[in-house]
CSV table of C-alpha atoms in Angstrom, one decimal:
chain,number,residue,atom,x,y,z
A,1,MET,CA,82.2,130.1,99.9
A,2,ALA,CA,83.7,130.4,96.4
A,3,ARG,CA,84.5,127.3,94.5
A,4,ARG,CA,88.2,126.2,94.8
A,5,PRO,CA,89.5,124.6,91.7
A,6,GLY,CA,91.8,121.6,91.9
A,7,LYS,CA,92.1,119.1,94.6
A,8,ASN,CA,92.7,119.6,98.3
A,9,PHE,CA,96.3,118.5,99.2
A,10,LEU,CA,95.7,116.3,102.3
A,11,PHE,CA,99.0,116.0,104.2
A,12,VAL,CA,97.9,115.5,107.8
A,13,PRO,CA,99.2,112.3,109.4
A,14,GLY,CA,95.7,110.8,109.1
A,15,PRO,CA,93.2,110.6,107.7
A,16,THR,CA,95.3,109.9,104.7
A,17,ASN,CA,94.5,109.9,101.0
A,18,VAL,CA,92.2,107.1,99.9
A,19,PRO,CA,93.1,105.4,96.6
A,20,GLU,CA,90.4,105.8,93.9
A,21,ARG,CA,90.0,102.1,93.6
A,22,VAL,CA,89.3,101.8,97.3
A,23,LEU,CA,86.7,104.6,97.1
A,24,ARG,CA,85.1,102.8,94.2
A,25,ALA,CA,85.1,99.5,96.2
A,26,MET,CA,83.1,101.2,98.9
A,27,MET,CA,80.4,102.5,96.6
A,28,VAL,CA,78.1,99.5,96.9
A,29,SER,CA,74.5,99.1,97.8
A,30,GLN,CA,73.6,98.4,101.4
A,31,GLU,CA,73.5,94.7,102.1
A,32,ASP,CA,72.3,92.2,104.7
A,33,HIS,CA,75.2,91.7,107.0
A,34,ARG,CA,73.6,88.3,108.1
A,35,SER,CA,73.2,87.0,104.5
A,36,PRO,CA,74.6,83.6,103.6
A,37,ILE,CA,77.2,85.2,101.3
A,38,PHE,CA,78.5,87.9,103.7
A,39,PRO,CA,81.3,85.6,105.1
A,40,GLU,CA,82.8,85.6,101.6
A,41,LEU,CA,83.7,89.3,102.2
A,42,THR,CA,84.7,89.1,105.9
A,43,LYS,CA,86.6,85.8,106.4
A,44,PRO,CA,89.6,86.8,104.1
A,45,LEU,CA,90.0,90.1,105.8
A,46,TYR,CA,91.3,88.5,109.0
A,47,GLU,CA,94.0,86.6,107.1
A,48,GLY,CA,94.9,89.7,105.1
A,49,LEU,CA,95.3,91.8,108.3
A,50,LYS,CA,97.5,89.1,109.9
A,51,LYS,CA,99.9,89.4,106.9
A,52,VAL,CA,100.1,93.2,107.5
A,53,TYR,CA,100.8,92.6,111.2
A,54,LYS,CA,103.3,89.9,110.2
A,55,SER,CA,101.6,87.3,112.4
A,56,LYS,CA,100.7,83.7,112.0
A,57,ASP,CA,99.7,83.0,115.6
A,58,GLY,CA,97.8,86.2,116.6
A,59,GLN,CA,94.0,86.7,116.3
A,60,VAL,CA,92.7,89.8,114.7
A,61,PHE,CA,89.6,91.7,115.8
A,62,ILE,CA,87.8,94.3,113.7
A,63,PHE,CA,85.8,96.9,115.6
A,64,PRO,CA,83.6,99.6,114.1
A,65,SER,CA,85.6,102.3,115.9
A,66,SER,CA,88.7,104.4,115.8
A,67,GLY,CA,92.0,103.3,117.1
A,68,THR,CA,90.9,104.6,120.5
A,69,GLY,CA,88.4,101.7,120.6
A,70,GLY,CA,91.3,99.4,120.0
A,71,TRP,CA,93.1,100.8,123.0
A,72,GLU,CA,90.1,100.1,125.2
A,73,ALA,CA,89.6,96.6,123.8
A,74,ALA,CA,93.3,95.7,124.5
A,75,LEU,CA,93.1,96.9,128.1
A,76,ALA,CA,89.6,95.8,129.0
A,77,ASN,CA,90.0,92.2,127.8
A,78,THR,CA,93.3,91.4,129.5
A,79,LEU,CA,93.6,93.4,132.7
A,80,ALA,CA,91.7,93.8,136.0
A,81,PRO,CA,91.0,96.9,138.1
A,82,GLY,CA,94.0,98.0,140.0
A,83,ASP,CA,96.5,96.2,137.8
A,84,LYS,CA,99.8,98.1,137.4
A,85,VAL,CA,100.9,99.0,133.9
A,86,LEU,CA,104.1,100.7,132.8
A,87,THR,CA,104.2,103.2,130.0
A,88,ALA,CA,106.4,106.0,128.6
A,89,ARG,CA,104.6,109.4,128.0
A,90,PHE,CA,106.2,111.5,125.3
A,91,GLY,CA,103.4,113.0,123.1
A,92,GLN,CA,99.7,113.6,122.8
A,93,PHE,CA,98.7,110.1,122.0
A,94,SER,CA,100.8,108.4,124.7
A,95,HIS,CA,99.2,110.9,127.0
A,96,LEU,CA,95.7,110.0,125.9
A,97,TRP,CA,96.3,106.3,126.3
A,98,VAL,CA,97.6,106.9,129.9
A,99,ASP,CA,94.4,108.9,130.5
A,100,MET,CA,92.2,106.0,129.3
A,101,ALA,CA,94.1,103.5,131.4
A,102,GLN,CA,93.7,105.6,134.5
A,103,ARG,CA,90.0,106.2,133.9
A,104,LEU,CA,89.5,102.4,133.4
A,105,GLY,CA,90.9,101.9,136.9
A,106,LEU,CA,94.4,100.8,136.2
A,107,ASP,CA,97.5,101.8,138.2
A,108,VAL,CA,99.7,103.5,135.6
A,109,GLN,CA,103.4,103.8,136.3
A,110,ILE,CA,104.6,106.6,133.9
A,111,GLN,CA,108.0,107.3,132.6
A,112,GLU,CA,108.0,110.9,131.5
A,113,GLU,CA,110.1,111.5,128.4
A,114,GLU,CA,111.0,114.7,126.6
A,115,TRP,CA,108.7,115.4,123.7
A,116,GLY,CA,110.8,114.8,120.6
A,117,THR,CA,112.0,111.5,122.0
A,118,GLY,CA,110.2,108.2,122.5
A,119,ALA,CA,110.2,105.2,124.8
A,120,HIS,CA,113.7,104.4,126.1
A,121,GLU,CA,114.1,100.7,126.2
A,122,GLU,CA,116.9,100.9,128.8
A,123,LYS,CA,114.6,102.7,131.3
A,124,ILE,CA,111.8,100.1,130.7
A,125,GLU,CA,114.3,97.3,131.4
A,126,GLU,CA,115.4,99.0,134.6
A,127,ALA,CA,111.8,99.4,135.8
A,128,LEU,CA,111.0,95.8,135.0
A,129,VAL,CA,114.2,94.5,136.8
A,130,ALA,CA,113.2,96.5,139.9
A,131,ASP,CA,109.7,95.0,139.8
A,132,LYS,CA,110.8,91.9,141.8
A,133,ASN,CA,107.2,90.7,142.5
A,134,HIS,CA,106.1,91.1,138.9
A,135,GLU,CA,103.3,93.6,139.9
A,136,ILE,CA,103.5,95.2,136.4
A,137,LYS,CA,101.1,93.3,134.2
A,138,ALA,CA,101.7,95.2,131.0
A,139,VAL,CA,104.0,97.6,129.2
A,140,MET,CA,102.2,100.1,126.9
A,141,VAL,CA,104.1,101.8,124.1
A,142,VAL,CA,103.1,104.1,121.3
A,143,HIS,CA,105.0,102.9,118.2
A,144,ASN,CA,104.7,106.1,116.2
A,145,GLU,CA,103.8,109.3,118.0
A,146,THR,CA,102.3,111.6,115.3
A,147,ALA,CA,102.2,114.7,117.5
A,148,THR,CA,106.0,114.9,117.5
A,149,GLY,CA,107.1,112.8,114.5
A,150,VAL,CA,108.8,110.1,116.7
A,151,THR,CA,109.1,106.4,116.3
A,152,SER,CA,110.0,104.1,119.2
A,153,ASN,CA,112.0,100.8,118.6
A,154,ILE,CA,109.5,98.1,119.5
A,155,GLY,CA,112.0,95.3,118.7
A,156,ALA,CA,114.5,96.8,121.2
A,157,ILE,CA,111.8,97.1,123.8
A,158,ARG,CA,111.0,93.4,123.5
A,159,LYS,CA,114.7,92.6,123.9
A,160,ALA,CA,114.7,94.8,127.0
A,161,MET,CA,111.7,93.0,128.5
A,162,ASP,CA,113.3,89.6,127.7
A,163,ALA,CA,116.6,90.7,129.3
A,164,ALA,CA,114.6,91.7,132.4
A,165,GLY,CA,113.0,88.2,132.5
A,166,HIS,CA,109.7,89.8,133.2
A,167,PRO,CA,106.3,88.2,132.1
A,168,ALA,CA,104.5,91.5,131.5
A,169,LEU,CA,102.3,91.8,128.4
A,170,LEU,CA,103.5,94.1,125.6
A,171,PHE,CA,100.8,96.4,124.2
A,172,VAL,CA,101.6,98.6,121.2
A,173,ASP,CA,99.7,101.4,119.6
A,174,SER,CA,100.7,101.2,115.9
A,175,VAL,CA,97.8,103.3,114.6
A,176,SER,CA,100.1,105.5,112.5
A,177,GLY,CA,102.7,102.8,111.9
A,178,LEU,CA,101.0,99.6,110.7
A,179,GLY,CA,101.1,99.3,106.9
A,180,SER,CA,103.6,102.1,106.6
A,181,ILE,CA,106.7,101.2,108.7
A,182,ASP,CA,107.9,97.8,109.7
A,183,PHE,CA,105.9,95.9,112.3
A,184,ARG,CA,106.6,92.3,113.4
A,185,PHE,CA,103.9,91.1,115.7
A,186,ASP,CA,105.2,87.5,116.1
A,187,GLU,CA,108.9,88.2,116.1
A,188,TRP,CA,108.6,91.0,118.7
A,189,LYS,CA,106.3,88.9,120.8
A,190,VAL,CA,103.6,91.7,121.0
A,191,ASP,CA,100.5,90.8,122.9
A,192,CYS,CA,98.1,93.4,121.7
A,193,ALA,CA,98.7,95.6,118.7
A,194,VAL,CA,96.2,98.4,118.0
A,195,SER,CA,95.7,100.1,114.7
A,196,GLY,CA,93.1,102.0,112.7
A,197,SER,CA,91.8,102.3,109.2
A,198,GLN,CA,92.6,105.9,108.3
A,199,LYS,CA,96.4,105.8,108.2
A,200,GLY,CA,98.5,103.2,106.4
A,201,LEU,CA,95.5,101.1,105.6
A,202,MET,CA,94.4,103.9,103.3
A,203,LEU,CA,90.7,104.0,104.3
A,204,PRO,CA,88.3,106.5,105.9
A,205,ALA,CA,88.3,106.5,109.7
A,206,GLY,CA,85.8,104.0,111.3
A,207,LEU,CA,87.6,100.7,111.8
A,208,GLY,CA,89.7,99.8,114.8
A,209,PHE,CA,92.0,96.7,114.6
A,210,VAL,CA,93.6,94.7,117.4
A,211,CYS,CA,95.9,91.8,116.9
A,212,VAL,CA,96.1,89.6,120.0
A,213,SER,CA,98.5,86.9,121.1
A,214,GLN,CA,97.4,83.6,122.4
A,215,LYS,CA,98.9,84.5,125.7
A,216,ALA,CA,96.8,87.6,126.0
A,217,LEU,CA,93.7,85.8,124.9
A,218,GLY,CA,94.2,83.3,127.7
A,219,LEU,CA,93.8,86.1,130.2
A,220,ARG,CA,90.2,86.9,129.3
A,221,LYS,CA,88.6,85.0,132.2
A,222,ASN,CA,90.7,86.9,134.7
A,223,ALA,CA,90.1,90.3,133.1
A,224,GLY,CA,87.9,92.2,135.5
A,225,LEU,CA,87.5,95.5,133.7
A,226,ASN,CA,84.0,96.1,132.5
A,227,LYS,CA,83.4,95.7,128.7
A,228,VAL,CA,80.4,95.2,126.4
A,229,TYR,CA,80.9,96.7,123.0
A,230,PHE,CA,84.7,95.8,123.0
A,231,ASP,CA,84.4,92.3,124.4
A,232,PHE,CA,86.7,89.9,122.5
A,233,GLN,CA,84.5,87.0,123.5
A,234,ASP,CA,81.5,88.2,121.5
A,235,HIS,CA,83.7,88.4,118.4
A,236,ILE,CA,85.3,85.0,119.2
A,237,ASN,CA,81.8,83.6,119.2
A,238,THR,CA,80.7,85.1,115.9
A,239,ASN,CA,83.8,85.9,113.7
A,240,PRO,CA,84.7,82.3,112.7
A,241,SER,CA,81.4,82.0,110.8
A,242,GLY,CA,82.0,85.3,109.1
A,243,TYR,CA,79.7,87.5,111.2
A,244,PHE,CA,79.9,90.2,113.8
A,245,PRO,CA,78.2,90.5,117.2
A,246,TYR,CA,76.5,93.7,116.0
A,247,THR,CA,76.1,95.7,112.8
A,248,PRO,CA,79.5,96.1,111.1
A,249,ALA,CA,80.6,99.0,108.9
A,250,THR,CA,79.8,97.1,105.7
A,251,ASN,CA,81.0,99.6,103.2
A,252,LEU,CA,84.3,100.1,105.0
A,253,LEU,CA,84.8,96.3,105.0
A,254,HIS,CA,84.5,96.4,101.2
A,255,GLY,CA,87.1,99.1,101.2
A,256,LEU,CA,89.4,97.1,103.5
A,257,ARG,CA,89.3,94.2,101.1
A,258,GLU,CA,90.5,96.5,98.3
A,259,SER,CA,93.1,98.3,100.4
A,260,LEU,CA,94.6,94.9,101.5
A,261,ALA,CA,94.7,94.0,97.8
A,262,CYS,CA,96.7,97.2,97.2
A,263,ILE,CA,99.1,96.3,100.0
A,264,GLU,CA,99.5,92.8,98.6
A,265,GLU,CA,100.2,94.1,95.1
A,266,GLU,CA,102.9,96.6,96.2
A,267,GLY,CA,104.4,94.4,98.8
A,268,LEU,CA,105.0,95.4,102.4
A,269,GLU,CA,108.8,95.7,102.1
A,270,ASN,CA,108.3,98.0,99.1
A,271,ILE,CA,105.8,100.0,101.1
A,272,PHE,CA,108.2,100.5,103.9
A,273,ARG,CA,111.0,101.6,101.5
A,274,ARG,CA,108.7,104.0,99.8
A,275,HIS,CA,107.7,105.6,103.1
A,276,HIS,CA,111.4,105.9,104.2
A,277,VAL,CA,112.4,107.5,100.9
A,278,LEU,CA,109.5,110.1,101.0
A,279,ALA,CA,110.3,110.8,104.7
A,280,GLU,CA,114.0,111.3,104.0
A,281,ALA,CA,113.1,113.6,101.1
A,282,THR,CA,111.0,115.7,103.6
A,283,ARG,CA,113.9,115.8,106.1
A,284,ARG,CA,116.2,117.0,103.3
A,285,ALA,CA,113.7,119.8,102.6
A,286,VAL,CA,113.7,120.8,106.3
A,287,ASP,CA,117.5,120.9,106.4
A,288,ALA,CA,117.5,123.1,103.3
A,289,TRP,CA,115.1,125.5,104.9
A,290,GLY,CA,117.4,125.8,107.9
A,291,LEU,CA,114.7,124.5,110.2
A,292,LYS,CA,114.6,121.7,112.8
A,293,LEU,CA,112.4,118.7,113.4
A,294,CYS,CA,110.7,118.2,116.7
A,295,ALA,CA,112.3,114.7,116.8
A,296,LYS,CA,115.6,115.3,118.8
A,297,SER,CA,117.8,112.9,116.8
A,298,PRO,CA,117.7,110.5,113.8
A,299,ARG,CA,117.1,107.7,116.3
A,300,TRP,CA,113.6,109.0,116.7
A,301,HIS,CA,112.8,110.0,113.1
A,302,SER,CA,109.4,108.9,111.9
A,303,ASP,CA,108.9,107.7,108.4
A,304,THR,CA,105.2,108.6,108.4
A,305,VAL,CA,105.1,112.2,109.7
A,306,SER,CA,107.6,115.1,110.1
A,307,ALA,CA,106.8,117.6,112.9
A,308,ILE,CA,108.7,120.8,111.9
A,309,LEU,CA,109.6,123.5,114.4
A,310,ALA,CA,108.7,127.0,113.3
A,311,PRO,CA,111.4,129.6,113.9
A,312,GLU,CA,111.3,131.6,117.1
A,313,GLY,CA,108.6,134.3,117.0
A,314,ILE,CA,106.6,132.6,114.2
A,315,ASP,CA,103.2,131.1,115.0
A,316,ALA,CA,103.1,127.7,113.3
A,317,ALA,CA,99.2,127.8,113.5
A,318,LYS,CA,99.3,130.8,111.1
A,319,ILE,CA,101.4,128.8,108.6
A,320,ILE,CA,98.9,126.0,108.8
A,321,ARG,CA,95.8,128.2,108.4
A,322,HIS,CA,97.4,130.2,105.5
A,323,ALA,CA,98.4,127.0,103.7
A,324,TYR,CA,94.8,125.9,103.8
A,325,ASP,CA,93.1,129.2,103.0
A,326,ARG,CA,95.5,130.3,100.2
A,327,TYR,CA,96.9,127.1,98.8
A,328,ASN,CA,94.3,124.4,99.6
A,329,LEU,CA,96.9,122.4,101.5
A,330,ALA,CA,96.0,120.7,104.8
A,331,LEU,CA,99.0,120.4,107.1
A,332,GLY,CA,99.0,118.8,110.6
A,333,ALA,CA,98.6,121.1,113.5
A,334,GLY,CA,100.7,121.1,116.7
A,335,LEU,CA,99.0,119.4,119.6
A,336,SER,CA,99.1,120.1,123.3
A,337,LYS,CA,102.7,121.0,124.4
A,338,VAL,CA,103.8,121.8,120.8
A,339,ALA,CA,100.6,123.7,119.7
A,340,GLY,CA,101.7,126.8,117.8
A,341,ARG,CA,105.3,125.6,117.7
A,342,VAL,CA,105.2,123.0,115.0
A,343,PHE,CA,103.5,122.2,111.7
A,344,ARG,CA,103.4,118.7,110.5
A,345,ILE,CA,103.7,117.1,107.1
A,346,GLY,CA,102.1,113.6,107.0
A,347,HIS,CA,103.8,111.4,104.4
A,348,LEU,CA,102.1,108.1,104.7
A,349,GLY,CA,99.5,106.1,102.9
A,350,ASP,CA,98.7,106.4,99.2
A,351,LEU,CA,101.5,108.8,98.3
A,352,ASN,CA,104.2,109.3,95.6
A,353,GLU,CA,107.0,111.7,94.8
A,354,LEU,CA,105.0,114.4,93.0
A,355,MET,CA,102.3,114.5,95.6
A,356,LEU,CA,105.0,115.0,98.3
A,357,LEU,CA,106.7,117.7,96.3
A,358,GLY,CA,103.4,119.6,96.1
A,359,ALA,CA,103.1,119.5,99.9
A,360,ILE,CA,106.7,120.7,100.3
A,361,ALA,CA,106.1,123.5,97.8
A,362,GLY,CA,102.9,124.6,99.5
A,363,ALA,CA,104.5,124.6,102.9
A,364,GLU,CA,107.3,126.7,101.5
A,365,LEU,CA,104.9,129.2,100.0
A,366,SER,CA,103.0,129.5,103.3
A,367,MET,CA,106.2,130.0,105.3
A,368,LEU,CA,107.4,132.7,102.9
A,369,ASP,CA,104.0,134.5,103.2
A,370,ASN,CA,104.3,134.4,107.0
A,371,GLY,CA,107.7,135.9,107.2
A,372,VAL,CA,109.9,132.8,107.6
A,373,LYS,CA,113.3,133.6,106.2
A,374,ILE,CA,113.9,130.8,103.7
A,375,LYS,CA,114.9,130.7,100.1
A,376,ALA,CA,112.0,130.0,97.7
A,377,GLY,CA,112.5,126.6,96.1
A,378,SER,CA,115.2,125.5,98.5
A,379,GLY,CA,113.2,122.7,100.2
A,380,VAL,CA,111.7,121.5,96.9
A,381,GLY,CA,115.1,121.4,95.3
A,382,ALA,CA,116.7,119.4,98.1
A,383,ALA,CA,113.8,116.9,98.0
A,384,GLN,CA,114.0,116.6,94.2
A,385,GLU,CA,117.7,115.8,94.3
A,386,TYR,CA,117.2,113.1,96.9
A,387,LEU,CA,114.2,111.6,95.1
A,388,ARG,CA,116.0,111.5,91.8
A,389,ASP,CA,118.8,109.4,93.4
A,390,ASN,CA,116.4,107.2,95.4
A,391,PRO,CA,113.5,105.9,93.4
A,392,ILE,CA,110.6,104.7,95.5
A,393,GLU,CA,110.3,101.5,93.4
A,394,ALA,CA,112.6,99.2,91.6
A,395,GLN,CA,113.6,100.6,88.2
A,396,ALA,CA,113.9,98.6,85.1
A,397,ALA,CA,117.4,98.6,83.5
A,398,ALA,CA,117.8,101.3,80.8
A,399,PRO,CA,117.7,99.8,77.3
A,400,LYS,CA,121.2,99.4,75.8
A,401,ALA,CA,122.0,101.6,72.8
A,402,ALA,CA,121.9,99.8,69.5
């Protein structure tokens, strides 16, 4: 293959761009993960992650896995075979979590929702109110569904659960939300919150995170699902001293320390605002193209990924392939029900205005080349106008004229 000059524009909704300083932090010689000084690296990571989760009371576990491993850990350490769980299914990742729960031997009560919407808190409340005998042991919700660009309101779901007076646990997949959009573990009384390293944490894939409430931890003895690799107890026995029950991903842990430093320096609230501004600029571009998002209404808009519906008769997969082959731009593909119907622009992680404008311009070029009837520069121009009026960081006051 001929050399491609310049940098690949990575705009899938994960893996995301890794900051140069994080890459450098991972370029370390291999080390003894049982050495006396290893805890100096590991112990602060748990407290740093708790800040990102906005939790003081939760306990964080770090697994050498993807977010899928976090799903399994959350279920296997708190539930028993045959336990009933309630979940909404509205995208590829909510579908996969349902599949895992069923394969683990759980009785899954599914609320089927239209793709392009999310978890409806009022329906969850109705189901919990109807569960007079409290047979439902947990509610599972995907916070941010990347397949369709949809975010569900976890705070509203917690209010619905409280209104129903139901004791079920609240499990949340925030793999593509944590560190990018607001997440409040303690305030929302989440019991298990799952995430991964390759999204808002700005790392390569390979670390799975689970923040667990004390309520959920107290259920370990009654959890009858089989577990070995993902057993919380093995970590509880070893983590306080700074070690792991098996060989950890040492280089990724060095990267995690640096990514947490990046998050601390920018500030979580600033990060959330930056993601909202970049997402809204993308939505302005979509409007200017005359296209629609997969998300059915602003209620569901995700600030980490926009899934854009291709016009009737246009294969979105061809737009994605052409963008990669001709312009070295990686766009997200449509998954499952929306395969060939959408292309996705991921706008999360280490990202600024000019990077986003490059992705919008590349998407525009590929659409034009594939016969989509849009005006060249329309999306870029609309995004520019919005970004100029909405800086992603606080601006210093302009100096006064002498």
